[in-house]
C-alpha angles and dihedrals in degrees: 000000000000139000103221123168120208112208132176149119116303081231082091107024092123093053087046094047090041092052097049096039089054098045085052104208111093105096099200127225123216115251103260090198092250096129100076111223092033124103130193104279122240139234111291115235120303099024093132102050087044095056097041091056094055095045079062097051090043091052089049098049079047089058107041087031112233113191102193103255100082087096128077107172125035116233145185115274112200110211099231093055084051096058093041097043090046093058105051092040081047088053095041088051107047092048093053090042093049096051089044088052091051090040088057088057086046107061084032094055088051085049092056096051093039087057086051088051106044101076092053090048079051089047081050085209117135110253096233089049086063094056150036096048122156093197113024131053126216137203119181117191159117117297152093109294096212082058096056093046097053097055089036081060097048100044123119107222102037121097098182140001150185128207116192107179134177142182099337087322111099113178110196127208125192141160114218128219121266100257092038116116132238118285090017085141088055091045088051099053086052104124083027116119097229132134109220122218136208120240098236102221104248138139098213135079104275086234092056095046097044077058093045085048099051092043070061108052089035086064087047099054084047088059091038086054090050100058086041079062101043085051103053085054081060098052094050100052095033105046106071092053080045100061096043085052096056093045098050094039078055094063096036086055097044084051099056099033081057099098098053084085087047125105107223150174135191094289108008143041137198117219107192122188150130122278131178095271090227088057091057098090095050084040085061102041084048094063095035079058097049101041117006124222092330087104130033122215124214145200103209103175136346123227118205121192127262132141106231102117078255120077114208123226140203123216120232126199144150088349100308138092144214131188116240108214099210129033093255111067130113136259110195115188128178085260094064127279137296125207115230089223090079102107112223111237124260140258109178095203098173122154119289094251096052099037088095091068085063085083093057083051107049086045083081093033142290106284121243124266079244099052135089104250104232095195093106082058108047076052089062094035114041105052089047091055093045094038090054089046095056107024108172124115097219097055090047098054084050087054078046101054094042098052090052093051085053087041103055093037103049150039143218117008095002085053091049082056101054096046089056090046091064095043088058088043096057084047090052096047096054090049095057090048082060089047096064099287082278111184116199082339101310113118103230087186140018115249126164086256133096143178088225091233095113121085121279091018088106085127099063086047094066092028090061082053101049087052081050089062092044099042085051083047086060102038093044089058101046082058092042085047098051092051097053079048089054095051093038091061095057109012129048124273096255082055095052091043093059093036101043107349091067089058095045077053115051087038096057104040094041092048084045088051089052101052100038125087096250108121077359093163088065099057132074119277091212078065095077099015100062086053076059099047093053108038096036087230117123109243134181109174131287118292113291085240092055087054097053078038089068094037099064089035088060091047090059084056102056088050091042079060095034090061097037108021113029098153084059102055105085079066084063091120097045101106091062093048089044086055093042087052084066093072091083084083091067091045102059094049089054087052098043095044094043087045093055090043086051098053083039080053100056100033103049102003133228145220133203116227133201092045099300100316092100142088127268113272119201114213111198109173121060086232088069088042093067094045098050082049093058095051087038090060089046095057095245098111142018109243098206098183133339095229130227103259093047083069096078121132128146094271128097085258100059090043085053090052100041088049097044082041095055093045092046082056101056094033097057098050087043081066106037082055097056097040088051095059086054096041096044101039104042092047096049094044085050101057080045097060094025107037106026114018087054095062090064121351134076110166129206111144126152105214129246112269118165128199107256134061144246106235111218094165110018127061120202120266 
């Protein structure tokens, strides 16, 4: 990338602004008030007008909602029929939307009086029966009509009364005595639980009016459904000359909002931005075309890529180069100076098939134009790890399934998704091939490899977590060895040792020490023998030499930080605890495999045969139940529980159990599903930002925007 300024005379601003916008490359940079006697430019003529008109068309693609995809072809939009066609469906709109707006009061306004009405419909009492009495008084409400009864009976200051209820609505009349005061049935009903209702004041029978109400509110729905109509008309004739309105008022709009990011003065101005450094030189025979020599383009300073956390720059000035050796040098031109620490903006152009794990990226943040994108790698990296967590081919055509359906509905981000869903699915799907083809935990076939959740597989168990260790191993040095590329590149090698060279270090030699023979009596046998139980090859450790080897080695690499980098080296032992944090992925696979045998266990039942040393052997049919009990009461298998489905018989009973057996089933694996995309995935995001990311990538970039516009609806005059 390169830093190039634009300066010329405001006499051709607009030609300027016109010929970069169009050649769409140049990604502009707010003035900073660095150049003294400039001043941030303003809106070019017309700004206002521009924008108002395409907060209208906004607001009117908001109304008839228009989604984007009622346009095939894009088309030529003059300015004046703009302006004219804009106006009338502005005018149309607003008075449909207008009378649907009042027609939705409308029909509100009848519902809520048709929900005050309807109680006293349901009490079946005329409504002028329930007010205007001299000597009564009247309360109409919700309650319990023993309730009211019983304090009406023992109220001071009434001398009869009369309760009518229905259906929840209880309307109380009483007459009180002659010194009692005013509201003394109110008073009596105080500590009842009662809702009291107002009397609506209407002549008619409150079941004639709630029907009244509802002939109402039916005509009004008719007319509602009218203008709905009208305005779908409208929608279909109107969208498409909205869209192309909105899109070219946009870049009407961008153009003459430009020089709010210009430095200017009262006849020039200075636009300052980043360009691919190989279209500079058709950027700046564009704008000599366009405007002569009325306006000079420069190349202030070149960035070249490296992924130190640092990009380094080259000055450019008066035709001639020279290289800066740190970020922050200096770059003066006859336009003013730009500081090297400005980072160029960014463009991730990974491959097609790995641009959905930008997302997964950009989640921490985007990376710097001087970083290494690791987006190829979480690519490699993420669905192995999920796919080994999960491991069964039934859950990972479901993945599968799921991330197509996001695929094929959304875009953006959702589609992203999708698109890594699958991914993890297919990887899922091949572990679990591995694993025995299970299939919502039932083995379809039998493989050397277990999950190490049957009994006596112990030993799977502890050898997965031993290949959690190494695979962390591998994917914590590739992290440790692109950033001593990173520093190599920029800094000198003692630098890059202290800096990188001391972690590759004290990894590696910790991690040879631990799995040689050296003090071998004090390790963990399941350290060399679950090497042995996955690969098949006898292993006892790495030579004792090799051991004392890594050792030293590691002790180089704590004096190598110590010297460089003191404040570092509390953290000596990191790179053990960072391996032993990849352990969660064996974890999860034990719980998410235990977790589907489990739900398997309870639905259909197992047993465990060879006294205990087997697998677990689901039994699924009572016929077989019967079988596996007879060889359970002669000692030759562990019947471990019957099931609920393998209760069947031809009774209500055995109906009840094969139904709740079939929904805890499904259920169940519903569940383990869904905890094993937020086990999984969290997990194995996690190990990504924590474990890796932090051993060489900080992130940061603002992403390459430059000034112009793909056109979707609108074609060039």
């Amino acid at each position: 990338m390169s830093k190039v300024s634009v300066t010329g005379s405001k006499r051709v601003i607009d030609d300027v602004i016109e010929a970069a916008y169009e050649h769409h490359s140049l990604h502009v940079t707010d003035y900073d008030e660095r150049y003294e006697g400039f001043e941030p430019g303003v809106s070019l003529d017309g700004a206002e007008e521009v924008n108002d008109r395409l907060v209208t068309v906004r607001a009117l693609e908001s109304i008839l909602d228009v989604e984007g995809d009622e346009l095939d072809a894009a088309g030529v939009l003059e300015d004046e029929a703009l302006k004219a066609e804009l106006s009338e469906i502005r005018d149309r709109v607003n008075e449909l939307n207008d009378r649907r707006d009042e027609l939705r009061a409308s029909i509100r306004d009848r519902q809520e009086e048709i929900d005050r009405l309807e109680p006293f419909a349901e009490l079946g009492i005329e409504l002028d029966l329930l007010r205007a009495y001299d000597s009564l008084e009247v309360v109409v409400g919700q309650a319990k009509p023993d309730g009211i009864e019983a304090a009406l009976a023992d109220a001071d200051g009434i001398d009869a009364f009369e309760v009518f209820s229905s259906g929840g609505v209880v309307a109380a009349f009483a007459r009180p005595a002659a010194d009692a005061e005013s509201g003394v049935l109110q008073d009596a009903l105080v500590g009842i639980d009662i809702a009291i209702l107002e009397v609506p004041d209407a002549g008619a029978a409150p079941s004639e009016y709630v029907s009244e109400l509802e002939r109402e509110q039916a005509e009004l729905r008719a007319d509602l459904e009218e203008v709905e109509s009208e305005l779908t008309s409208v929608k279909e004739e109107a969208a498409g000359f909205l869209l192309r309105a909105e899109e070219q008022l946009t870049i009407e709009a961008q153009k003459k909002e430009a020089p709010l990011s210009f430095a200017t003065t009262e006849n020039a101005f200075v636009a300052e931005g980043w360009i691919p450094t190989d279209t500079y030189s058709d950027f700046e025979a564009t704008l000599a075309e366009a405007v002569g020599d009325h306006a000079e383009v420069e190349e202030l300073e070149r960035a070249s890529f490296t992924p130190d956390g640092n990009h380094h720059s080259e000055s450019v000035h008066d035709g001639g180069s020279g290289s800066a050796s740190e970020s922050d040098t200096e770059a003066a031109t006859d336009g003013g100076h730009v500081t090297g620490d400005e980072e160029p903006p960014v463009v991730q152009d990974n491959p097609g098939i790995a641009s959905p794990f930008e997302l997964l990226v950009r989640a921490v943040n985007r990376p710097k134009y001087s970083e290494f994108d690791p987006t190829l790698l979480v690519f490699l990296t993420f669905p192995l790890m999920f796919g080994f967590m999960i491991g069964d081919v039934g859950y990972g055509v479901l993945y599968v399934a799921m991330g197509a359906v996001l695929y094929a509905k959304f875009d953006g981000a959702m589609r992203d998704m999708g698109s890594i869903a699958m991914w993890a699915g297919l990887f899922t799907v091949l572990f679990g091939v591995v694993f025995g083809g299970d299939l919502f935990g039932y083995h379809l076939i039998s493989t050397e490899f277990s999950k190490g959740v049957s009994p006596g597989a112990e030993n799977w168990a502890l050898a997965w977590l031993v290949f959690s260790a190494l695979f962390g191993i591998v994917h914590l040095n590739l992290g440790f060895a692109l950033s001593f590329i990173s520093n190599i590149q920029h800094h000198s090698f003692k630098h890059t040792m202290y800096e990188s060279g001391s972690w590759l270090l004290l990894l590696n030699g910790l991690w040879a020490w631990i799995f040689s023979r050296h003090v071998g009596q004090a390790k963990p046998d399941f350290l060399f023998e679950g090497i042995t139980t996955v690969t098949g090859v006898a292993f006892t450790g790495l030579p004792t030499e090799v051991g004392i080897a890594g050792l030293a080695a590691a002790g180089v690499g704590a004096l190598l930080l110590a010297i460089g980098e003191p404040t570092e080296l509390p953290e000596v032992l990191s790179p053990i605890v960072n391996v032993v944090s990849y352990a969660r992925i064996t974890a999860v696979l034990l719980a998410k495999a235990g977790m589907a045998v489990a739900v398997n266990l309870l639905a259909f039942g197992a047993y465990i045969d060879d006294g205990g040393e087997g697998s677990f052997h689901f039994i699924f049919t009572p016929s077989y139940l019967a079988e596996v009990q007879e060889h359970a009461a002669a000692g030759e298998v562990e019947l471990v529980f019957a099931g609920l489905t393998t209760a069947f018989e031809p009774s209500t009973l055995g109906v009840a159990a094969l139904v709740f057996g079939v929904f805890v089933a499904i259920v169940g694996h519903i569940v383990v599903l869904l905890l094993g995309i937020t086990a999984a995935g969290i997990q194995g995001v996690r190990l990504e930002y924590v474990e890796f990311f932090n051993k060489f990538y900080e992130g940061g970039g603002n992403e390459y925007s430059p000034f112009g516009y793909d056109r979707q609806y609108t074609a060039e005059e």
